[in-house]
Amino acid sequence: MEPRPRFDDLPLANGTVLRLSERTHVMGILNVTPDSFSDGGRFFDAEAALKQGIALAENGADIIDIGGESTRPGAEPVDPGEEFSRVVPVIEGLRERIETPISIDTTKADVAAAALDAGADIVNDVSAGRFDTEMVGLVASRAVPVVLMHMLGEPRTMQEVPAYEDVVEDVAAFLASRAATAMEAGVARNKIIVDPGFGFGKTREHNLELLRNLRRFTELGYPVLAGTSRKSFIGATLDLPVGERLEGTAATVALAVAAGASIVRVHDVGPMRRVASMVEAVLRATSSGAERER
Ligand code: PMM
């Protein structure tokens, strides 16, 4: 098993440092939407969302990812005003109660700006800056980290007939190109995180191949985020509904950590923190018992 690739630590505006050089970080998912594929509707109410955010932090989330627009296959876009009013009160409420860094899962620069004003620390853009041309400029001017994710087309149509020449190399080339565009707009190299976008315009086989080759994405030179949690390629492989994908998710998280992922985005924070810690203990083990150089 190869040792983890090394990435720089990621300092945030609030003084917290994400020690990506030391261990995989767990990003807990908080969808404030009526229709996300796994937890849609459960945390739509702001009070319920706040409670869930605090629970994610207590269970060991290093980052809480808040989204107000579902990106499930076939989803229609949400009005920016509606998205704003879903996420901003939750970010403000969490900021008053906990210090866990917050990322805002949005493709809209206006929503991202309002979320950053409300106390978010990171922008998670599943369109990698393609849907809103203002996004990379905003990220640059605020000097915040950004997740650039691969998606084939847009949520409404991405699962129609996903096709690639070579899924791993096509996605890697896309991410390298979007990172270059972000840097041209002034985003610092060490503020970019890349994500192959599991489930976003991919067949089950595409997703499996991306996971098997996840280490390739670390070679791009940016920390890698893997978001496999409860996704349909796990359901299709094990023939299980969304509520019964914990073990399948655990397998994908273990493989992602072993492949050098810096961040795993998950619903089940406590269990996946333990999966990641166990894999990391194996990666660091030496026969003398001394910790291996990381
Ligand atoms: N997946 C979803 C939403 N946002 N962001 C990143 N960076 N990576 C992902 O894989 C990702 C994402 C969809 O899943 P959800 O409905 O469970 O949030």
mmCIF file of C-alpha atoms and ligand atoms in Angstrom:
data_model
loop_
_atom_site.group_PDB
_atom_site.id
_atom_site.type_symbol
_atom_site.label_atom_id
_atom_site.label_comp_id
_atom_site.label_asym_id
_atom_site.label_seq_id
_atom_site.Cartn_x
_atom_site.Cartn_y
_atom_site.Cartn_z
ATOM 1 C CA MET A 1 0.000 0.000 0.000
ATOM 2 C CA GLU A 2 1.434 3.375 -0.936
ATOM 3 C CA PRO A 3 1.809 6.127 1.690
ATOM 4 C CA ARG A 4 -0.532 9.103 1.509
ATOM 5 C CA PRO A 5 0.469 11.812 -0.943
ATOM 6 C CA ARG A 6 1.450 14.990 0.892
ATOM 7 C CA PHE A 7 -0.587 18.147 0.676
ATOM 8 C CA ASP A 8 -0.160 21.463 2.432
ATOM 9 C CA ASP A 9 -2.312 22.394 5.375
ATOM 10 C CA LEU A 10 -5.244 24.637 4.521
ATOM 11 C CA PRO A 11 -5.571 27.757 6.697
ATOM 12 C CA LEU A 12 -9.096 29.197 6.888
ATOM 13 C CA ALA A 13 -10.113 32.792 7.441
ATOM 14 C CA ASN A 14 -11.418 32.031 10.965
ATOM 15 C CA GLY A 15 -7.981 30.869 12.126
ATOM 16 C CA THR A 16 -8.693 27.122 11.940
ATOM 17 C CA VAL A 17 -6.161 25.132 9.950
ATOM 18 C CA LEU A 18 -7.294 22.012 8.131
ATOM 19 C CA ARG A 19 -4.312 19.716 8.643
ATOM 20 C CA LEU A 20 -4.597 17.957 5.303
ATOM 21 C CA SER A 21 -0.908 17.019 5.593
ATOM 22 C CA GLU A 22 -1.752 14.811 8.572
ATOM 23 C CA ARG A 23 -5.008 12.973 7.945
ATOM 24 C CA THR A 24 -8.117 12.637 5.842
ATOM 25 C CA HIS A 25 -10.793 15.113 6.875
ATOM 26 C CA VAL A 26 -14.450 14.203 7.163
ATOM 27 C CA MET A 27 -16.980 16.575 5.621
ATOM 28 C CA GLY A 28 -20.472 16.045 7.024
ATOM 29 C CA ILE A 29 -23.409 16.629 4.685
ATOM 30 C CA LEU A 30 -26.218 18.979 5.677
ATOM 31 C CA ASN A 31 -28.771 19.363 2.889
ATOM 32 C CA VAL A 32 -31.376 22.044 3.594
ATOM 33 C CA THR A 33 -33.531 20.962 0.668
ATOM 34 C CA PRO A 34 -36.933 19.363 0.251
ATOM 35 C CA ASP A 35 -35.679 16.902 -2.370
ATOM 36 C CA SER A 36 -32.038 15.684 -2.024
ATOM 37 C CA PHE A 37 -31.704 12.030 -2.953
ATOM 38 C CA SER A 38 -30.755 10.718 0.470
ATOM 39 C CA ASP A 39 -31.870 13.102 3.184
ATOM 40 C CA GLY A 40 -34.118 15.490 1.229
ATOM 41 C CA GLY A 41 -36.816 16.979 3.412
ATOM 42 C CA ARG A 42 -35.399 15.754 6.708
ATOM 43 C CA PHE A 43 -33.536 18.970 7.547
ATOM 44 C CA PHE A 44 -35.564 21.410 5.472
ATOM 45 C CA ASP A 45 -36.757 23.217 8.547
ATOM 46 C CA ALA A 46 -34.024 25.588 9.902
ATOM 47 C CA GLU A 47 -34.304 24.312 13.494
ATOM 48 C CA ALA A 48 -33.933 20.685 12.391
ATOM 49 C CA ALA A 49 -30.998 21.688 10.180
ATOM 50 C CA LEU A 50 -29.254 23.446 13.082
ATOM 51 C CA LYS A 51 -29.682 20.404 15.304
ATOM 52 C CA GLN A 52 -28.306 18.136 12.618
ATOM 53 C CA GLY A 53 -25.328 20.477 12.021
ATOM 54 C CA ILE A 54 -24.475 20.393 15.722
ATOM 55 C CA ALA A 55 -24.825 16.583 15.736
ATOM 56 C CA LEU A 56 -22.440 16.325 12.763
ATOM 57 C CA ALA A 57 -19.880 18.439 14.665
ATOM 58 C CA GLU A 58 -20.279 16.348 17.826
ATOM 59 C CA ASN A 59 -19.742 13.183 15.806
ATOM 60 C CA GLY A 60 -16.390 14.474 14.578
ATOM 61 C CA ALA A 61 -17.050 16.337 11.328
ATOM 62 C CA ASP A 62 -14.043 18.451 10.352
ATOM 63 C CA ILE A 63 -16.191 20.469 7.935
ATOM 64 C CA ILE A 64 -19.972 20.835 7.584
ATOM 65 C CA ASP A 65 -21.145 21.135 3.982
ATOM 66 C CA ILE A 66 -24.405 23.058 3.709
ATOM 67 C CA GLY A 67 -26.437 22.936 0.505
ATOM 68 C CA GLY A 68 -29.746 24.554 -0.396
ATOM 69 C CA GLU A 69 -30.142 23.240 -3.933
ATOM 70 C CA SER A 70 -30.544 19.585 -4.773
ATOM 71 C CA THR A 71 -28.205 18.348 -7.489
ATOM 72 C CA ARG A 72 -29.887 14.960 -7.806
ATOM 73 C CA PRO A 73 -30.221 13.665 -11.368
ATOM 74 C CA GLY A 74 -33.086 15.426 -13.122
ATOM 75 C CA ALA A 75 -33.329 18.214 -10.510
ATOM 76 C CA GLU A 76 -34.531 21.610 -11.714
ATOM 77 C CA PRO A 77 -32.524 24.712 -10.668
ATOM 78 C CA VAL A 78 -33.641 26.599 -7.538
ATOM 79 C CA ASP A 79 -34.265 30.344 -7.521
ATOM 80 C CA PRO A 80 -31.240 32.129 -5.895
ATOM 81 C CA GLY A 81 -33.507 33.949 -3.406
ATOM 82 C CA GLU A 82 -35.004 30.650 -2.261
ATOM 83 C CA GLU A 83 -31.574 29.015 -1.992
ATOM 84 C CA PHE A 84 -30.281 32.027 -0.037
ATOM 85 C CA SER A 85 -33.144 31.875 2.462
ATOM 86 C CA ARG A 86 -32.587 28.150 3.015
ATOM 87 C CA VAL A 87 -28.862 28.289 3.787
ATOM 88 C CA VAL A 88 -28.058 31.687 5.343
ATOM 89 C CA PRO A 89 -30.077 31.292 8.590
ATOM 90 C CA VAL A 90 -28.576 27.833 9.115
ATOM 91 C CA ILE A 91 -25.012 29.105 8.615
ATOM 92 C CA GLU A 92 -25.627 32.039 10.967
ATOM 93 C CA GLY A 93 -27.150 29.765 13.578
ATOM 94 C CA LEU A 94 -24.311 27.251 13.392
ATOM 95 C CA ARG A 95 -21.678 29.978 13.500
ATOM 96 C CA GLU A 96 -23.123 31.177 16.808
ATOM 97 C CA ARG A 97 -23.019 27.698 18.309
ATOM 98 C CA ILE A 98 -20.034 25.785 16.916
ATOM 99 C CA GLU A 99 -16.600 26.504 15.441
ATOM 100 C CA THR A 100 -16.510 23.682 12.908
ATOM 101 C CA PRO A 101 -15.576 25.064 9.487
ATOM 102 C CA ILE A 102 -18.511 25.364 7.092
ATOM 103 C CA SER A 103 -18.542 24.916 3.333
ATOM 104 C CA ILE A 104 -21.332 26.229 1.152
ATOM 105 C CA ASP A 105 -22.458 23.828 -1.563
ATOM 106 C CA THR A 106 -23.656 26.145 -4.319
ATOM 107 C CA THR A 107 -23.030 26.973 -7.953
ATOM 108 C CA LYS A 108 -24.195 30.603 -7.582
ATOM 109 C CA ALA A 109 -21.744 33.389 -6.742
ATOM 110 C CA ASP A 110 -24.425 35.493 -4.999
ATOM 111 C CA VAL A 111 -25.393 32.625 -2.716
ATOM 112 C CA ALA A 112 -21.714 31.855 -2.030
ATOM 113 C CA ALA A 113 -21.033 35.525 -1.185
ATOM 114 C CA ALA A 114 -23.968 35.655 1.253
ATOM 115 C CA ALA A 115 -22.884 32.367 2.822
ATOM 116 C CA LEU A 116 -19.316 33.634 3.288
ATOM 117 C CA ASP A 117 -20.702 36.833 4.854
ATOM 118 C CA ALA A 118 -22.764 34.662 7.208
ATOM 119 C CA GLY A 119 -19.636 32.775 8.315
ATOM 120 C CA ALA A 120 -18.941 30.005 5.795
ATOM 121 C CA ASP A 121 -15.258 29.251 5.172
ATOM 122 C CA ILE A 122 -15.104 27.215 1.963
ATOM 123 C CA VAL A 123 -16.992 27.225 -1.354
ATOM 124 C CA ASN A 124 -18.025 23.833 -2.752
ATOM 125 C CA ASP A 125 -19.027 24.331 -6.395
ATOM 126 C CA VAL A 126 -20.256 21.161 -8.129
ATOM 127 C CA SER A 127 -20.023 22.979 -11.465
ATOM 128 C CA ALA A 128 -16.352 23.944 -10.900
ATOM 129 C CA GLY A 129 -17.190 27.538 -11.765
ATOM 130 C CA ARG A 130 -18.971 26.720 -15.051
ATOM 131 C CA PHE A 131 -22.542 27.703 -14.124
ATOM 132 C CA ASP A 132 -21.776 31.188 -12.829
ATOM 133 C CA THR A 133 -18.865 33.031 -14.404
ATOM 134 C CA GLU A 134 -18.599 35.268 -11.319
ATOM 135 C CA MET A 135 -17.802 32.352 -9.024
ATOM 136 C CA VAL A 136 -14.024 32.045 -9.494
ATOM 137 C CA GLY A 137 -13.602 35.827 -9.189
ATOM 138 C CA LEU A 138 -15.560 35.799 -5.931
ATOM 139 C CA VAL A 139 -13.465 32.954 -4.513
ATOM 140 C CA ALA A 140 -10.293 34.783 -5.545
ATOM 141 C CA SER A 141 -11.356 38.080 -3.981
ATOM 142 C CA ARG A 142 -12.369 36.418 -0.692
ATOM 143 C CA ALA A 143 -9.213 34.236 -0.676
ATOM 144 C CA VAL A 144 -11.205 31.187 0.479
ATOM 145 C CA PRO A 145 -10.626 27.540 -0.469
ATOM 146 C CA VAL A 146 -12.792 26.147 -3.258
ATOM 147 C CA VAL A 147 -13.829 22.626 -4.220
ATOM 148 C CA LEU A 148 -13.926 22.207 -8.004
ATOM 149 C CA MET A 149 -16.026 19.169 -8.929
ATOM 150 C CA HIS A 150 -16.488 17.362 -12.228
ATOM 151 C CA MET A 151 -20.007 17.014 -13.597
ATOM 152 C CA LEU A 152 -20.955 16.020 -17.135
ATOM 153 C CA GLY A 153 -23.266 18.812 -18.318
ATOM 154 C CA GLU A 154 -25.925 19.777 -15.772
ATOM 155 C CA PRO A 155 -28.061 17.923 -13.176
ATOM 156 C CA ARG A 156 -31.201 18.011 -15.342
ATOM 157 C CA THR A 157 -29.614 15.916 -18.091
ATOM 158 C CA MET A 158 -26.347 14.474 -16.740
ATOM 159 C CA GLN A 159 -27.560 10.882 -16.337
ATOM 160 C CA GLU A 160 -29.211 10.637 -19.792
ATOM 161 C CA VAL A 161 -26.362 8.920 -21.655
ATOM 162 C CA PRO A 162 -23.076 9.565 -19.862
ATOM 163 C CA ALA A 163 -20.170 8.773 -22.219
ATOM 164 C CA TYR A 164 -16.417 9.306 -22.043
ATOM 165 C CA GLU A 165 -13.442 8.327 -24.129
ATOM 166 C CA ASP A 166 -11.561 7.438 -20.948
ATOM 167 C CA VAL A 167 -13.459 8.430 -17.836
ATOM 168 C CA VAL A 168 -10.399 8.790 -15.585
ATOM 169 C CA GLU A 169 -8.319 10.825 -18.019
ATOM 170 C CA ASP A 170 -11.284 12.897 -19.235
ATOM 171 C CA VAL A 171 -12.241 13.852 -15.673
ATOM 172 C CA ALA A 172 -8.594 14.536 -14.743
ATOM 173 C CA ALA A 173 -8.176 16.807 -17.788
ATOM 174 C CA PHE A 174 -11.387 18.666 -16.923
ATOM 175 C CA LEU A 175 -10.241 19.243 -13.321
ATOM 176 C CA ALA A 176 -6.782 20.412 -14.413
ATOM 177 C CA SER A 177 -8.387 22.849 -16.836
ATOM 178 C CA ARG A 178 -10.909 24.216 -14.300
ATOM 179 C CA ALA A 179 -8.111 24.645 -11.744
ATOM 180 C CA ALA A 180 -6.096 26.579 -14.349
ATOM 181 C CA THR A 181 -9.118 28.821 -15.037
ATOM 182 C CA ALA A 182 -9.539 29.458 -11.313
ATOM 183 C CA MET A 183 -5.873 30.370 -10.957
ATOM 184 C CA GLU A 184 -6.093 32.716 -13.945
ATOM 185 C CA ALA A 185 -8.898 34.489 -12.068
ATOM 186 C CA GLY A 186 -6.582 34.853 -9.067
ATOM 187 C CA VAL A 187 -7.408 31.816 -6.909
ATOM 188 C CA ALA A 188 -4.238 30.690 -5.115
ATOM 189 C CA ARG A 189 -3.007 27.220 -6.071
ATOM 190 C CA ASN A 190 -3.028 26.076 -2.446
ATOM 191 C CA LYS A 191 -6.710 26.981 -2.064
ATOM 192 C CA ILE A 192 -7.947 24.527 -4.718
ATOM 193 C CA ILE A 193 -9.439 21.101 -3.930
ATOM 194 C CA VAL A 194 -10.533 18.791 -6.753
ATOM 195 C CA ASP A 195 -13.314 16.204 -6.825
ATOM 196 C CA PRO A 196 -14.110 13.667 -9.593
ATOM 197 C CA GLY A 197 -17.840 14.063 -8.866
ATOM 198 C CA PHE A 198 -19.164 10.578 -8.128
ATOM 199 C CA GLY A 199 -22.653 10.194 -9.579
ATOM 200 C CA PHE A 200 -22.592 13.368 -11.630
ATOM 201 C CA GLY A 201 -23.029 12.161 -15.203
ATOM 202 C CA LYS A 202 -21.518 8.705 -14.666
ATOM 203 C CA THR A 203 -22.690 5.132 -15.055
ATOM 204 C CA ARG A 204 -22.118 2.636 -12.242
ATOM 205 C CA GLU A 205 -19.026 1.389 -14.116
ATOM 206 C CA HIS A 206 -17.673 4.955 -14.531
ATOM 207 C CA ASN A 207 -18.000 5.517 -10.781
ATOM 208 C CA LEU A 208 -16.278 2.236 -9.945
ATOM 209 C CA GLU A 209 -13.436 3.019 -12.327
ATOM 210 C CA LEU A 210 -12.998 6.510 -10.897
ATOM 211 C CA LEU A 211 -12.770 5.101 -7.396
ATOM 212 C CA ARG A 212 -10.328 2.375 -8.442
ATOM 213 C CA ASN A 213 -8.128 5.081 -9.991
ATOM 214 C CA LEU A 214 -8.631 7.788 -7.375
ATOM 215 C CA ARG A 215 -4.886 8.113 -6.781
ATOM 216 C CA ARG A 216 -4.552 9.472 -10.314
ATOM 217 C CA PHE A 217 -6.387 12.609 -9.166
ATOM 218 C CA THR A 218 -3.890 13.251 -6.366
ATOM 219 C CA GLU A 219 -1.237 13.486 -9.112
ATOM 220 C CA LEU A 220 -2.886 16.692 -10.331
ATOM 221 C CA GLY A 221 -1.238 18.337 -7.315
ATOM 222 C CA TYR A 222 -4.364 19.395 -5.401
ATOM 223 C CA PRO A 223 -6.014 17.733 -2.411
ATOM 224 C CA VAL A 224 -8.781 15.369 -3.539
ATOM 225 C CA LEU A 225 -12.315 15.231 -2.144
ATOM 226 C CA ALA A 226 -14.371 12.056 -2.655
ATOM 227 C CA GLY A 227 -18.160 12.174 -2.290
ATOM 228 C CA THR A 228 -19.423 8.606 -2.586
ATOM 229 C CA SER A 229 -21.759 8.507 0.430
ATOM 230 C CA ARG A 230 -24.952 6.457 -0.148
ATOM 231 C CA LYS A 231 -24.780 7.106 -3.903
ATOM 232 C CA SER A 232 -26.674 5.045 -6.437
ATOM 233 C CA PHE A 233 -23.632 3.165 -7.770
ATOM 234 C CA ILE A 234 -23.404 1.615 -4.285
ATOM 235 C CA GLY A 235 -27.127 0.845 -4.348
ATOM 236 C CA ALA A 236 -26.856 -0.664 -7.824
ATOM 237 C CA THR A 237 -23.867 -2.808 -6.840
ATOM 238 C CA LEU A 238 -25.415 -4.184 -3.647
ATOM 239 C CA ASP A 239 -29.063 -3.933 -4.717
ATOM 240 C CA LEU A 240 -29.928 -1.837 -1.675
ATOM 241 C CA PRO A 241 -32.087 1.254 -1.123
ATOM 242 C CA VAL A 242 -30.549 4.518 0.003
ATOM 243 C CA GLY A 243 -31.126 3.869 3.712
ATOM 244 C CA GLU A 244 -29.112 0.645 3.659
ATOM 245 C CA ARG A 245 -25.857 1.740 2.071
ATOM 246 C CA LEU A 246 -23.715 2.241 5.196
ATOM 247 C CA GLU A 247 -21.376 -0.719 4.616
ATOM 248 C CA GLY A 248 -21.113 -0.005 0.899
ATOM 249 C CA THR A 249 -20.257 3.588 1.726
ATOM 250 C CA ALA A 250 -17.695 2.413 4.301
ATOM 251 C CA ALA A 251 -15.957 0.303 1.644
ATOM 252 C CA THR A 252 -15.724 3.276 -0.705
ATOM 253 C CA VAL A 253 -14.472 5.569 2.074
ATOM 254 C CA ALA A 254 -11.783 3.051 3.055
ATOM 255 C CA LEU A 255 -10.615 2.828 -0.545
ATOM 256 C CA ALA A 256 -10.672 6.608 -0.951
ATOM 257 C CA VAL A 257 -8.570 7.127 2.180
ATOM 258 C CA ALA A 258 -6.126 4.412 1.060
ATOM 259 C CA ALA A 259 -5.863 6.148 -2.321
ATOM 260 C CA GLY A 260 -4.892 9.427 -0.663
ATOM 261 C CA ALA A 261 -8.155 11.387 -0.529
ATOM 262 C CA SER A 262 -7.763 14.459 1.691
ATOM 263 C CA ILE A 263 -11.491 14.885 2.359
ATOM 264 C CA VAL A 264 -14.403 12.429 2.308
ATOM 265 C CA ARG A 265 -17.912 13.901 2.093
ATOM 266 C CA VAL A 266 -20.350 11.699 4.023
ATOM 267 C CA HIS A 267 -23.730 11.529 5.722
ATOM 268 C CA ASP A 268 -22.680 9.099 8.498
ATOM 269 C CA VAL A 269 -19.893 11.095 10.106
ATOM 270 C CA GLY A 270 -19.182 8.991 13.215
ATOM 271 C CA PRO A 271 -18.864 5.621 11.438
ATOM 272 C CA MET A 272 -16.883 7.081 8.524
ATOM 273 C CA ARG A 273 -14.492 8.914 10.872
ATOM 274 C CA ARG A 274 -13.730 5.512 12.410
ATOM 275 C CA VAL A 275 -13.295 3.893 8.987
ATOM 276 C CA ALA A 276 -10.847 6.650 7.976
ATOM 277 C CA SER A 277 -8.897 6.456 11.248
ATOM 278 C CA MET A 278 -8.539 2.677 10.933
ATOM 279 C CA VAL A 279 -7.251 2.896 7.362
ATOM 280 C CA GLU A 280 -4.821 5.630 8.370
ATOM 281 C CA ALA A 281 -3.459 3.481 11.204
ATOM 282 C CA VAL A 282 -2.719 0.772 8.625
ATOM 283 C CA LEU A 283 -1.075 3.251 6.269
ATOM 284 C CA ARG A 284 1.182 4.489 9.080
ATOM 285 C CA ALA A 285 2.034 1.112 10.593
ATOM 286 C CA THR A 286 5.588 -0.208 10.796
ATOM 287 C CA SER A 287 6.723 -3.557 12.253
ATOM 288 C CA SER A 288 8.712 -1.767 14.993
ATOM 289 C CA GLY A 289 5.597 0.038 16.143
ATOM 290 C CA ALA A 290 7.159 3.405 15.356
ATOM 291 C CA GLU A 291 4.908 5.694 13.349
ATOM 292 C CA ARG A 292 5.850 5.895 9.722
ATOM 293 C CA GLU A 293 6.826 9.269 8.300
ATOM 294 C CA ARG A 294 3.622 10.662 6.817
HETATM 295 N N1 PMM B 1 -22.449 15.258 -4.109
HETATM 296 C C1 PMM B 1 -23.635 15.842 -3.893
HETATM 297 C C2 PMM B 1 -23.722 17.211 -3.580
HETATM 298 N N2 PMM B 1 -22.606 17.977 -3.483
HETATM 299 N N3 PMM B 1 -20.257 18.156 -3.602
HETATM 300 C C3 PMM B 1 -19.062 17.613 -3.832
HETATM 301 N N4 PMM B 1 -17.952 18.366 -3.760
HETATM 302 N N5 PMM B 1 -18.934 16.295 -4.150
HETATM 303 C C4 PMM B 1 -20.007 15.455 -4.262
HETATM 304 O O1 PMM B 1 -19.819 14.269 -4.572
HETATM 305 C C5 PMM B 1 -21.303 16.016 -4.031
HETATM 306 C C6 PMM B 1 -21.390 17.401 -3.701
HETATM 307 C C7 PMM B 1 -24.885 15.026 -3.993
HETATM 308 O O2 PMM B 1 -25.065 14.243 -2.864
HETATM 309 P P1 PMM B 1 -26.063 14.668 -1.643
HETATM 310 O O3 PMM B 1 -27.428 14.876 -2.240
HETATM 311 O O4 PMM B 1 -25.978 13.536 -0.705
HETATM 312 O O5 PMM B 1 -25.556 15.939 -1.033
#
